[in-house]
Coordinates of C-alpha atoms in Angstrom, one line a residue:
X28 CA 43.5 27.8 91.6
X29 CA 42.9 30.4 88.9
X30 CA 43.8 28.7 85.7
X31 CA 44.6 32.0 84.0
X32 CA 47.5 32.5 86.4
X33 CA 50.7 30.8 85.3
X34 CA 53.1 29.8 88.1
X35 CA 56.0 30.0 85.7
X36 CA 55.5 33.8 85.2
X37 CA 55.9 36.5 87.8
X38 CA 53.2 39.0 88.6
X39 CA 52.7 41.9 86.1
X40 CA 54.4 44.5 88.3
X41 CA 57.6 42.4 88.6
X42 CA 57.5 41.5 84.9
X43 CA 57.2 45.2 83.9
X44 CA 60.4 45.9 86.0
X45 CA 62.2 42.9 84.5
X46 CA 61.2 44.2 81.0
X47 CA 63.7 47.0 81.4
X48 CA 66.5 44.4 81.1
X49 CA 67.9 43.5 77.7
X50 CA 65.7 41.0 75.9
X51 CA 66.0 39.0 72.7
X52 CA 63.9 41.0 70.2
X53 CA 61.3 39.5 68.1
X54 CA 60.5 42.7 66.1
X55 CA 61.6 46.3 65.6
X56 CA 59.7 49.1 67.3
X57 CA 58.1 52.1 65.7
X58 CA 57.8 55.4 67.6
X59 CA 57.1 58.7 65.7
X60 CA 59.9 61.3 65.5
X61 CA 57.5 63.9 67.0
X62 CA 57.0 61.7 70.1
X63 CA 60.8 61.1 70.4
X64 CA 61.5 64.8 70.3
X65 CA 59.1 65.4 73.2
X66 CA 60.3 62.3 75.1
X67 CA 64.0 63.2 75.0
X68 CA 63.4 66.5 76.7
X69 CA 62.5 64.6 79.9
X70 CA 65.7 62.6 79.9
X71 CA 68.4 64.8 78.3
X72 CA 71.1 65.8 80.7
X73 CA 73.0 68.3 78.5
X74 CA 71.3 71.6 77.5
X75 CA 69.4 72.1 74.3
X76 CA 71.2 73.9 71.5
X77 CA 69.0 77.0 71.2
X78 CA 69.0 80.6 72.4
X79 CA 66.3 79.9 75.0
X80 CA 68.4 77.2 76.7
X81 CA 71.0 79.7 78.1
X82 CA 71.5 79.1 81.8
X83 CA 70.8 82.1 84.1
X84 CA 74.2 83.2 85.2
X85 CA 73.5 86.5 86.9
X86 CA 75.1 86.6 90.4
X87 CA 76.1 82.9 90.0
X88 CA 79.7 82.4 91.1
X89 CA 79.6 78.6 91.5
X90 CA 82.6 76.5 90.3
X91 CA 82.5 76.1 86.5
X92 CA 85.8 74.3 86.0
X93 CA 85.6 71.1 84.0
X94 CA 88.8 69.8 85.7
X95 CA 87.3 69.6 89.2
X96 CA 87.2 66.0 90.5
X97 CA 85.4 64.0 93.2
X98 CA 87.3 61.4 95.2
X99 CA 85.9 58.7 92.9
X100 CA 86.9 60.6 89.8
X101 CA 90.4 61.4 91.2
X102 CA 91.1 57.7 92.0
X103 CA 90.0 56.5 88.6
X104 CA 92.0 59.2 86.9
X105 CA 95.1 58.5 89.0
X106 CA 94.9 54.8 88.0
X107 CA 95.4 55.8 84.4
X108 CA 98.8 57.4 85.0
X109 CA 101.7 55.6 83.3
X110 CA 104.2 56.8 85.9
X111 CA 106.6 57.5 83.0
X112 CA 110.3 57.1 83.9
X113 CA 111.4 60.3 82.3
X114 CA 108.0 62.0 82.8
X115 CA 107.4 64.8 80.2
X116 CA 104.7 66.3 82.4
X117 CA 107.3 67.2 85.0
X118 CA 109.5 68.7 82.3
X119 CA 106.6 70.9 81.2
X120 CA 105.8 72.2 84.7
X121 CA 107.4 75.6 85.5
X122 CA 107.8 74.6 89.2
X123 CA 109.0 71.1 88.2
X124 CA 106.4 69.3 90.3
X125 CA 107.1 65.6 90.8
X126 CA 103.7 64.8 89.1
X127 CA 103.9 61.0 88.9
X128 CA 104.9 60.9 92.6
X129 CA 101.8 62.9 93.8
X130 CA 99.6 60.9 91.4
X131 CA 100.9 57.7 92.9
X132 CA 100.1 59.0 96.4
X133 CA 96.5 59.8 95.3
X134 CA 96.1 56.3 93.8
X135 CA 97.2 54.9 97.2
X136 CA 94.7 57.2 99.0
X137 CA 97.6 59.0 100.6
X138 CA 96.1 62.5 100.0
X139 CA 98.4 64.2 102.5
X140 CA 101.4 62.7 100.9
X141 CA 100.2 64.0 97.5
X142 CA 99.5 67.5 98.9
X143 CA 102.9 67.5 100.6
X144 CA 104.7 66.6 97.4
X145 CA 102.8 69.4 95.6
X146 CA 103.3 72.1 98.2
X147 CA 107.0 71.3 98.6
X148 CA 107.7 72.5 95.1
X149 CA 104.8 74.9 94.7
X150 CA 103.6 76.9 97.8
X151 CA 100.6 77.9 95.7
X152 CA 99.7 74.3 94.7
X153 CA 96.0 74.7 95.2
X154 CA 95.7 77.9 93.2
X155 CA 97.8 76.4 90.4
X156 CA 95.7 73.3 90.4
X157 CA 92.7 75.5 89.7
X158 CA 93.9 78.1 87.2
X159 CA 97.0 76.6 85.5
X160 CA 96.7 76.4 81.7
X161 CA 97.6 72.7 82.0
X162 CA 96.8 72.0 78.3
X163 CA 99.8 74.2 77.5
X164 CA 102.0 72.8 80.3
X165 CA 102.0 69.4 82.1
X166 CA 98.9 68.0 80.3
X167 CA 100.3 69.1 77.0
X168 CA 103.3 66.9 77.6
X169 CA 101.4 63.8 78.8
X170 CA 102.2 60.7 76.8
X171 CA 98.6 59.6 77.0
X172 CA 97.7 62.5 74.7
X173 CA 98.3 59.9 71.9
X174 CA 95.8 57.5 73.4
X175 CA 92.1 57.1 72.9
X176 CA 91.4 58.0 76.5
X177 CA 93.3 61.3 76.3
X178 CA 95.8 62.8 78.7
X179 CA 95.6 62.7 82.5
X180 CA 93.6 65.5 84.2
X181 CA 96.7 66.6 86.2
X182 CA 95.2 70.0 87.2
X183 CA 92.2 68.3 88.6
X184 CA 94.3 65.8 90.6
X185 CA 96.5 68.6 92.0
X186 CA 93.4 70.5 93.0
X187 CA 91.8 67.5 94.6
X188 CA 94.8 66.5 96.8
X189 CA 95.6 70.1 98.0
X190 CA 91.9 70.8 98.6
X191 CA 91.6 67.7 100.8
X192 CA 94.6 68.9 102.8
X193 CA 93.2 72.5 103.1
X194 CA 90.1 71.1 104.8
X195 CA 92.2 69.3 107.4
X196 CA 93.1 72.7 109.0
X197 CA 96.7 71.6 109.7
X198 CA 99.3 74.4 109.8
X199 CA 102.7 74.4 108.2
X200 CA 105.7 74.0 110.5
X201 CA 109.4 74.9 110.3
X202 CA 111.8 72.3 108.8
X203 CA 112.4 69.9 111.8
X204 CA 116.0 69.6 110.9
X205 CA 116.6 73.4 111.6
X206 CA 117.9 74.5 115.0
X207 CA 115.3 76.4 117.1
X208 CA 114.8 80.0 115.9
X209 CA 116.7 81.5 118.8
X210 CA 119.7 79.3 118.0
X211 CA 119.9 80.2 114.3
X212 CA 122.9 82.2 113.1
X213 CA 122.5 86.0 113.0
X214 CA 122.3 86.0 109.2
X215 CA 118.9 84.2 109.4
X216 CA 117.5 87.2 111.4
X217 CA 118.3 89.6 108.6
X218 CA 115.3 91.8 107.6
X219 CA 113.9 90.9 104.1
X220 CA 111.2 92.9 102.3
X221 CA 108.9 91.8 99.6
X222 CA 106.7 94.3 97.7
X223 CA 103.3 93.2 96.5
X224 CA 101.4 90.2 98.0
X225 CA 100.8 88.3 94.8
X226 CA 101.8 84.8 93.7
X227 CA 105.5 85.6 93.2
X228 CA 106.0 87.2 96.6
X229 CA 104.0 84.6 98.5
X230 CA 106.1 81.8 96.9
X231 CA 109.4 83.6 97.6
X232 CA 108.5 84.5 101.2
X233 CA 107.2 80.9 101.9
X234 CA 110.5 79.4 100.7
X235 CA 112.7 81.9 102.5
X236 CA 110.8 81.1 105.7
X237 CA 111.3 77.4 105.1
X238 CA 115.1 78.1 104.9
X239 CA 114.9 79.5 108.4
X240 CA 114.6 83.3 107.9
X241 CA 112.3 84.8 110.6
X242 CA 112.2 88.5 109.7
X243 CA 110.3 88.6 106.5
X244 CA 107.7 91.3 105.7
X245 CA 105.5 91.7 102.6
X246 CA 104.2 95.2 101.9
X247 CA 100.9 95.3 99.9
X248 CA 99.5 98.5 98.4
X249 CA 95.9 97.4 98.4
X250 CA 93.6 96.7 101.3
X251 CA 93.4 93.0 100.3
X252 CA 96.1 90.4 99.8
X253 CA 96.7 87.8 97.1
X254 CA 97.4 90.2 94.2
X255 CA 96.0 89.2 90.8
X256 CA 94.8 85.9 92.2
X257 CA 92.4 87.9 94.4
X258 CA 91.5 90.9 92.3
X259 CA 91.4 89.6 88.7
X260 CA 90.7 85.9 88.6
X261 CA 86.9 85.4 89.2
X262 CA 85.4 83.6 92.2
X263 CA 84.0 80.9 89.9
X264 CA 87.5 80.0 88.8
X265 CA 89.5 80.7 92.0
X266 CA 87.6 81.1 95.3
X267 CA 89.0 83.6 97.8
X268 CA 89.3 81.0 100.5
X269 CA 92.0 79.2 98.4
X270 CA 94.2 82.3 98.3
X271 CA 93.6 82.8 102.1
X272 CA 94.6 79.1 102.7
X273 CA 97.9 79.6 101.0
X274 CA 98.7 82.9 102.7
X275 CA 97.8 81.3 106.1
X276 CA 100.4 78.5 105.4
X277 CA 102.9 81.2 104.7
X278 CA 102.0 83.1 107.9
X279 CA 102.4 79.9 109.8
X280 CA 106.1 80.3 109.3
X281 CA 106.1 83.8 110.7
X282 CA 105.9 85.9 107.5
X283 CA 104.3 89.3 108.2
X284 CA 102.0 91.1 105.8
X285 CA 101.4 94.9 105.9
X286 CA 98.5 96.2 103.8
X287 CA 98.0 99.7 102.3
X288 CA 101.8 100.2 102.0
X289 CA 103.7 99.9 98.7
X290 CA 106.2 101.6 96.4
X291 CA 105.4 105.2 96.0
X292 CA 103.0 105.2 98.9
X293 CA 103.8 107.5 101.8
X294 CA 107.4 107.9 100.6
X295 CA 108.2 104.2 100.4
X296 CA 111.1 103.6 98.0
X297 CA 113.7 101.0 97.5
X298 CA 116.3 103.4 99.0
X299 CA 114.1 104.0 102.1
X300 CA 113.8 100.3 102.6
X301 CA 117.5 99.8 102.3
X302 CA 118.1 102.7 104.7
X303 CA 115.6 101.1 107.1
X304 CA 117.8 98.1 107.5
X305 CA 116.3 95.6 104.9
X306 CA 119.2 93.5 103.6
X307 CA 117.3 92.3 100.5
X308 CA 114.1 93.4 98.6
X309 CA 112.0 91.4 96.2
X310 CA 109.7 93.3 93.8
X311 CA 106.5 91.4 92.9
X312 CA 104.1 94.2 92.1
X313 CA 102.8 92.8 88.8
X314 CA 101.8 95.2 86.1
X315 CA 99.1 97.3 87.8
X316 CA 98.1 99.7 85.0
X317 CA 95.8 98.8 82.1
X318 CA 97.0 99.3 78.5
X319 CA 94.4 101.8 77.3
X320 CA 94.0 102.4 73.6
X321 CA 94.0 106.1 72.5
X322 CA 90.4 106.0 71.3
X323 CA 89.3 105.3 74.9
X324 CA 91.2 108.1 76.6
X325 CA 88.9 110.2 78.7
X326 CA 86.1 107.6 78.9
X327 CA 84.8 106.7 82.4
X328 CA 82.9 103.9 84.1
X329 CA 79.9 106.1 84.4
X330 CA 79.8 106.4 80.6
X331 CA 80.0 102.6 80.2
X332 CA 83.7 102.0 79.7
X333 CA 85.9 99.7 81.8
X334 CA 89.4 98.4 81.5
X335 CA 90.0 94.9 82.9
X336 CA 91.8 96.6 85.8
X337 CA 88.6 98.5 86.6
X338 CA 86.1 95.8 86.0
X339 CA 87.5 92.5 87.5
X340 CA 88.5 94.0 90.9
X341 CA 84.9 95.4 91.2
X342 CA 83.5 92.0 90.4
X343 CA 85.9 90.4 92.9
X344 CA 85.2 92.7 95.8
X345 CA 81.5 92.1 95.3
X346 CA 81.7 88.3 94.9
X347 CA 84.6 87.2 97.2
X348 CA 83.5 87.1 100.8
X349 CA 86.4 87.9 103.2
X350 CA 88.5 89.6 100.5
X351 CA 88.4 93.0 102.3
X352 CA 86.2 95.4 104.2
X353 CA 85.5 97.2 101.0
X354 CA 82.9 94.7 99.7
X355 CA 80.5 96.4 97.3
X356 CA 77.6 95.6 94.9
X357 CA 78.3 93.9 91.6
X358 CA 78.6 96.3 88.6
X359 CA 75.1 96.3 86.9
X360 CA 75.5 95.6 83.3
X361 CA 72.4 95.6 81.2
X362 CA 72.1 95.0 77.5
X363 CA 75.1 94.3 75.2
X364 CA 78.7 94.2 76.3
X365 CA 81.7 94.3 74.0
X366 CA 84.9 92.8 75.4
X367 CA 88.1 93.7 73.5
X368 CA 91.0 91.2 73.6
X369 CA 91.9 87.6 73.1
X370 CA 93.8 86.7 76.2
X371 CA 92.7 84.8 79.4
X372 CA 91.8 88.2 81.0
X373 CA 89.4 89.0 78.2
X374 CA 87.5 85.8 78.6
X375 CA 87.4 86.3 82.4
X376 CA 85.8 89.7 81.7
X377 CA 83.3 88.1 79.3
X378 CA 82.1 85.4 81.6
X379 CA 82.1 87.8 84.5
X380 CA 80.0 90.3 82.5
X381 CA 77.3 87.6 82.1
X382 CA 77.2 87.3 85.9
X383 CA 76.7 91.0 86.2
X384 CA 73.5 91.0 84.2
X385 CA 74.7 91.4 80.6
X386 CA 72.1 90.1 78.1
X387 CA 74.7 89.4 75.4
X388 CA 78.5 89.5 75.3
X389 CA 80.7 89.9 72.2
X390 CA 84.4 89.1 72.4
X391 CA 86.1 91.0 69.6
X392 CA 89.8 90.6 68.7
X393 CA 92.1 91.7 66.0
X394 CA 93.4 88.4 64.7
X395 CA 91.8 85.0 63.9
X396 CA 90.9 82.0 66.1
X397 CA 94.2 80.4 65.5
X398 CA 96.0 83.4 67.0
X399 CA 94.0 83.6 70.3
X400 CA 96.4 83.9 73.2
X401 CA 93.9 82.5 75.8
X402 CA 94.2 78.8 76.7
X403 CA 91.6 76.5 75.2
X404 CA 89.9 75.9 78.6
X405 CA 89.1 79.6 79.0
X406 CA 87.8 80.0 75.5
X407 CA 85.6 76.8 75.8
X408 CA 84.0 78.0 79.0
X409 CA 83.1 81.3 77.4
X410 CA 81.7 79.5 74.4
X411 CA 79.5 77.2 76.6
X412 CA 78.1 80.3 78.3
X413 CA 77.0 81.6 74.9
X414 CA 79.5 84.4 74.5
X415 CA 79.8 85.4 70.9
X416 CA 83.3 85.6 69.2
X417 CA 84.0 88.2 66.5
X418 CA 87.5 87.8 65.0
X419 CA 89.5 90.1 62.6
X420 CA 88.1 93.4 64.1
X421 CA 90.1 96.4 65.2
X422 CA 88.3 99.2 67.2
X423 CA 88.4 102.6 65.5
X424 CA 85.8 104.9 67.0
X425 CA 83.5 104.9 70.0
X426 CA 79.9 105.8 69.2
X427 CA 78.4 108.0 71.9
X428 CA 74.8 109.0 72.5
X429 CA 73.6 111.3 75.3
X430 CA 77.0 111.2 77.0
X431 CA 77.0 107.4 77.1
X432 CA 78.5 104.6 75.0
X433 CA 76.1 103.5 72.3
X434 CA 78.3 101.4 70.1
X435 CA 81.8 100.8 68.7
X436 CA 83.0 101.1 65.1
X437 CA 85.6 98.6 63.8
X438 CA 87.5 98.1 60.7
X439 CA 88.4 94.7 59.3
X440 CA 91.9 93.3 59.7
X441 CA 93.6 91.0 57.2
X442 CA 96.8 88.9 57.1
X443 CA 99.0 89.6 54.1
X444 CA 101.1 87.0 52.4
X445 CA 104.2 88.5 54.2
X446 CA 102.6 87.7 57.5
X447 CA 101.8 91.3 58.4
X448 CA 98.4 92.4 59.8
X449 CA 96.7 95.3 58.0
X450 CA 93.6 97.3 58.8
X451 CA 91.3 97.7 55.8
X452 CA 89.5 101.1 56.1
X453 CA 87.1 100.0 53.3
X454 CA 85.6 97.3 55.5
X455 CA 83.8 99.1 58.4
X456 CA 81.6 97.3 60.9
X457 CA 79.4 99.0 63.6
X458 CA 78.1 97.2 66.7
X459 CA 75.6 98.6 69.1
X460 CA 76.8 98.3 72.7
X461 CA 75.9 99.5 76.2
X462 CA 79.3 98.8 77.7
X463 CA 82.8 98.3 76.5
X464 CA 85.5 96.4 78.5
X465 CA 89.0 96.8 77.2
X466 CA 91.4 93.9 78.0
X467 CA 94.4 94.8 75.9
X468 CA 97.0 93.8 78.5
X469 CA 98.7 95.7 81.3
X470 CA 101.8 97.8 82.0
X471 CA 103.8 99.7 84.6
X472 CA 103.6 103.4 83.9
X473 CA 102.9 104.9 87.3
X474 CA 105.5 107.7 87.7
X475 CA 105.5 107.4 91.5
X476 CA 106.4 103.7 91.3
X477 CA 109.0 104.3 88.6
X478 CA 110.7 106.9 90.9
X479 CA 110.5 104.6 93.9
X480 CA 112.3 101.8 92.0
X481 CA 115.4 104.0 91.5
X482 CA 118.3 103.3 91.3
X483 CA 117.4 100.0 89.6
X484 CA 117.9 100.1 85.8
X485 CA 114.7 99.9 83.8
X486 CA 113.9 98.4 80.4
X487 CA 112.4 100.4 77.6
X488 CA 109.0 99.2 78.9
X489 CA 109.6 100.8 82.2
X490 CA 110.1 97.5 84.1
X491 CA 113.2 96.4 86.0
X492 CA 116.1 94.8 84.2
X493 CA 116.3 91.3 85.6
X494 CA 118.8 88.4 85.3
X495 CA 116.5 85.6 84.4
X496 CA 118.7 83.0 86.1
X497 CA 119.0 84.7 89.5
X498 CA 116.1 87.1 89.4
X499 CA 118.6 89.8 90.5
X500 CA 118.3 93.4 89.2
X501 CA 121.1 95.9 88.5
X502 CA 121.2 96.4 92.3
X503 CA 122.5 93.2 93.9
X504 CA 120.2 93.5 96.9
X505 CA 117.1 94.0 94.8
X506 CA 115.3 91.0 93.1
X507 CA 112.1 90.9 91.0
X508 CA 109.7 88.3 89.7
X509 CA 106.3 87.7 88.3
X510 CA 104.7 89.9 85.6
X511 CA 106.9 92.9 86.5
X512 CA 110.1 90.8 85.6
X513 CA 108.8 90.4 82.0
X514 CA 109.0 86.6 81.5
X515 CA 106.1 85.1 83.5
X516 CA 102.7 85.0 81.7
X517 CA 100.9 82.7 84.1
X518 CA 100.4 82.3 87.9
X519 CA 102.6 79.2 88.0
X520 CA 105.4 81.0 86.2
X521 CA 105.2 83.8 88.7
X522 CA 105.3 81.2 91.5
X523 CA 108.4 79.8 90.0
X524 CA 110.0 83.3 89.7
X525 CA 109.5 83.6 93.5
X526 CA 110.9 80.1 94.1
X527 CA 113.9 80.9 91.9
X528 CA 114.5 84.2 93.6
X529 CA 114.3 82.8 97.1
X530 CA 117.4 80.7 96.7
X531 CA 119.5 83.6 95.3
X532 CA 118.2 85.9 98.0
X533 CA 119.4 83.3 100.4
X534 CA 122.8 83.2 98.8
X535 CA 123.1 87.0 98.7
X536 CA 122.1 87.5 102.4
X537 CA 124.5 84.7 103.6
X538 CA 127.3 86.3 101.6
X539 CA 126.8 89.6 103.5
X540 CA 127.7 87.7 106.7
X541 CA 130.7 85.9 105.2
X542 CA 129.0 82.6 104.5
X543 CA 129.1 80.7 101.2
X544 CA 126.1 78.8 99.9
X545 CA 126.1 76.1 97.2
X546 CA 125.1 77.3 93.8
X547 CA 122.9 74.1 93.4
X548 CA 119.6 75.0 95.0
X549 CA 118.4 72.8 97.9
X550 CA 115.2 74.2 99.1
X551 CA 113.5 72.6 102.2
X552 CA 110.3 70.6 101.7
X553 CA 106.9 71.3 103.1
X554 CA 106.4 70.0 106.7
X555 CA 103.4 69.8 109.0
X556 CA 102.8 68.0 112.4
X557 CA 101.8 64.9 110.4
X558 CA 105.4 64.4 109.4
X559 CA 106.4 64.2 113.1
X560 CA 103.9 61.4 114.0
X561 CA 105.8 58.4 115.4
X562 CA 104.8 55.4 113.3
X563 CA 107.5 53.1 114.7
X564 CA 106.4 49.5 115.7
X565 CA 107.9 47.0 118.0
X566 CA 107.7 43.3 117.4
X567 CA 109.4 40.6 119.6
X568 CA 111.6 43.3 121.2
X569 CA 112.7 44.6 117.8
X570 CA 111.8 48.3 117.0
X571 CA 111.1 49.1 113.4
X572 CA 111.1 52.9 112.4
X573 CA 107.9 52.3 110.4
X574 CA 105.9 49.2 109.4
X575 CA 106.9 49.4 105.8
X576 CA 109.5 46.9 104.6
X577 CA 110.7 44.9 101.7
X578 CA 110.1 41.1 101.9
X579 CA 112.6 39.0 100.0
X580 CA 112.8 38.7 96.2
X581 CA 112.5 40.5 93.9
X582 CA 112.8 43.8 95.8
X583 CA 115.8 42.6 97.8
X584 CA 117.7 40.9 95.0
X585 CA 120.8 43.0 95.9
X586 CA 121.8 45.2 98.8
X587 CA 122.0 48.1 96.3
X588 CA 118.2 47.8 96.0
X589 CA 117.8 47.7 99.8
X590 CA 120.0 50.8 100.1
X591 CA 117.8 52.7 97.6
X592 CA 114.7 51.6 99.6
X593 CA 116.2 52.8 102.9
X594 CA 117.1 56.1 101.3
X595 CA 113.5 56.5 100.3
X596 CA 112.2 55.8 103.9
X597 CA 111.5 52.1 104.0
X598 CA 111.8 50.8 107.6
X599 CA 113.2 47.3 107.2
X600 CA 114.2 44.6 104.7
X601 CA 114.2 40.8 104.6
X602 CA 117.0 39.6 102.3
X603 CA 116.6 36.9 99.7
X604 CA 117.3 33.5 100.9
X605 CA 120.9 32.7 100.4
X606 CA 122.9 29.5 100.9
X607 CA 126.4 28.8 102.3
X608 CA 127.2 26.7 99.2
X609 CA 126.6 28.9 96.2
X610 CA 126.9 25.9 93.8
X611 CA 123.7 24.5 95.1
X612 CA 121.8 27.3 93.3
X613 CA 120.9 26.1 89.8
X614 CA 118.1 28.5 88.7
X615 CA 117.6 32.0 89.9
X616 CA 115.9 33.5 86.9
X617 CA 112.8 35.5 87.9
X618 CA 109.6 34.4 86.4
X619 CA 107.3 37.4 86.5
X620 CA 104.2 37.1 84.3
X621 CA 101.0 39.0 83.9
X622 CA 98.2 37.9 86.2
X623 CA 94.9 36.5 85.1
X624 CA 92.8 39.1 87.0
X625 CA 94.0 42.2 85.1
X626 CA 91.4 42.0 82.3
X627 CA 92.1 44.5 79.6
X628 CA 94.3 46.7 81.7
X629 CA 97.9 47.0 80.5
X630 CA 100.7 49.1 82.0
X631 CA 99.7 50.4 85.5
X632 CA 96.9 48.9 87.5
X633 CA 97.8 45.3 86.9
X634 CA 95.6 42.9 88.9
X635 CA 98.5 40.6 90.0
X636 CA 101.9 39.2 89.0
X637 CA 103.4 35.8 89.7
X638 CA 106.9 35.4 91.0
X639 CA 108.7 32.1 91.3
X640 CA 112.2 33.3 91.8
X641 CA 114.4 30.8 93.7
X642 CA 117.2 31.6 96.2
X643 CA 119.9 34.2 95.8
X644 CA 122.7 33.6 93.3
X645 CA 125.0 35.8 95.5
X646 CA 127.3 34.3 98.1
X647 CA 127.0 34.4 101.9
X648 CA 130.2 36.5 102.0
X649 CA 128.5 39.1 99.7
X650 CA 125.5 39.3 102.0
X651 CA 127.4 39.4 105.2
X652 CA 129.7 42.3 104.0
X653 CA 127.0 44.4 102.3
X654 CA 124.5 44.0 105.2
X655 CA 127.2 45.3 107.5
X656 CA 127.7 48.3 105.2
X657 CA 124.0 49.0 105.3
X658 CA 123.8 48.7 109.1
X659 CA 126.6 51.2 109.4
X660 CA 124.9 53.8 107.2
X661 CA 121.3 53.1 108.4
X662 CA 121.6 52.1 112.1
X663 CA 117.9 52.4 112.8
X664 CA 116.8 50.3 109.9
X665 CA 116.4 46.5 110.5
X666 CA 117.6 43.8 108.1
X667 CA 117.1 40.1 108.4
X668 CA 119.1 37.6 106.4
X669 CA 117.5 34.3 105.3
X670 CA 119.8 31.3 105.3
X671 CA 118.7 28.3 103.3
X672 CA 117.9 25.4 105.6
X673 CA 119.3 22.8 103.1
X674 CA 122.6 24.5 103.3
X675 CA 122.5 24.6 107.1
X676 CA 121.7 20.9 107.3
X677 CA 124.6 20.1 104.9

């Protein structure tokens, strides 16, 4: 045997691997700063902070959302939810999603149940999961905002659940409780028209179809469907297949979509629709015209000037496969691009310009960073992609050279002590630019559309006057929602406008046929073939509607608890043990303690709990009477009473 080899030590290759494990140190190491700077480049996962580290974005429309979750990420995130009793997240959601409910379904790996809960309240649940400004809505209300871990990624969880369902390829079906279509009352065959195939109209049409209406038509002016979701939200934030999925769900219920037909096109007006037999009309056309500042009047795309309404649809048609037959090449932007505006649309223009070849993008806006209207998520993405932000600048003059844009002159804006914004002509700034994209908002100023909307009364901004509770205009048969109604600023608010309008359209149409509908909305839920699967089980000749039941204490301490469980769909219940002689019961106090396997987890996600509750303190007469009540109200649910053996022997 070689005396230099020690049996008590592994071979060198094994020892070198084991050396990677933590060891008790005998001394501190010294490695030069120069060496460490070189070494870290081989291991660093985040990009270097220098101009050469900019990621090549041209023609790259991959998902860039920070909120997107894998299954593992979704399950871990769902575990953190506190399931708050009076959940502030739900109160902050325009469509009033039952957020804690769908998060609970995700944590139980019931992804369809989560998607169904989402789509029941929001027919565009996947779109909203991707583009909702959640930091201003549900996430902004999350109680965990005050914790070290931060709020729940609600948008990411919503996207995950609905995306999983979208890949199942399962269509939506009519409410199973409705009679067959040919047996529905005449009022449900009334023709209903919706103008514009954007989020508000898709939401409204979907919910009207769930109510049982079978003669619904959406008229869309463009060659493509989806409205702003398709034409103005970039592919890297909202893929076109998401919009198509939600429209397909709507079409599953029989809603028809007619493209290249809208208000003011080929003589279509509200009056012509009414004369054509439509009993109700919903206007969801958005604000299709750009708000163009006077200094840009007369400038064209060929000269290097775009409005957001020019630029984003061009990017969309080039990057969104399947959007329409009109797919074209991306706009070629070279050199420096100036984007004007501080809203979400401005930042969409900025990040899209990089994907069209821009070397540098400046986002210029009149006010300061604290006044930016865009949600933090949008601004952060633009910042990460090396867009430059220039605040306190108001455009004054376009600099032209050889018939093309060569730059833009600004003056500095300042906030006075009275809170007014002033433009200081003494502070002039000039920026060289090859292209200018104006994103100063949108409006409705097409005279043909304005004429077609008559006789509906208009506001001073040229949009319909709308009752914000019923979404009804001055004409009782005309409803409106989304951007054109003047209150919605986001996709989810437009969806809710359509949801709100659907119930009041339903009430109006039914009134035409002499029927009265409750003022309290009761919209049908989302249904698919999954909901009709028979999951009943038979054991020893007893048939259970489903295999989910409550087993004794503490969930069956009282029959009121059992009733609530049956109302929520539980299939059976086993009562607490009860005795014929109530006086035998000496101790019924529950002893529920925190288990020892929970570790440092408090609140949800407990590892275990211990229950040593004894037999029921309620009498046999109580159980016999209340169980009979439950059997009468829930004839298909099984209940089993447990009689204490000691009492029987006595």
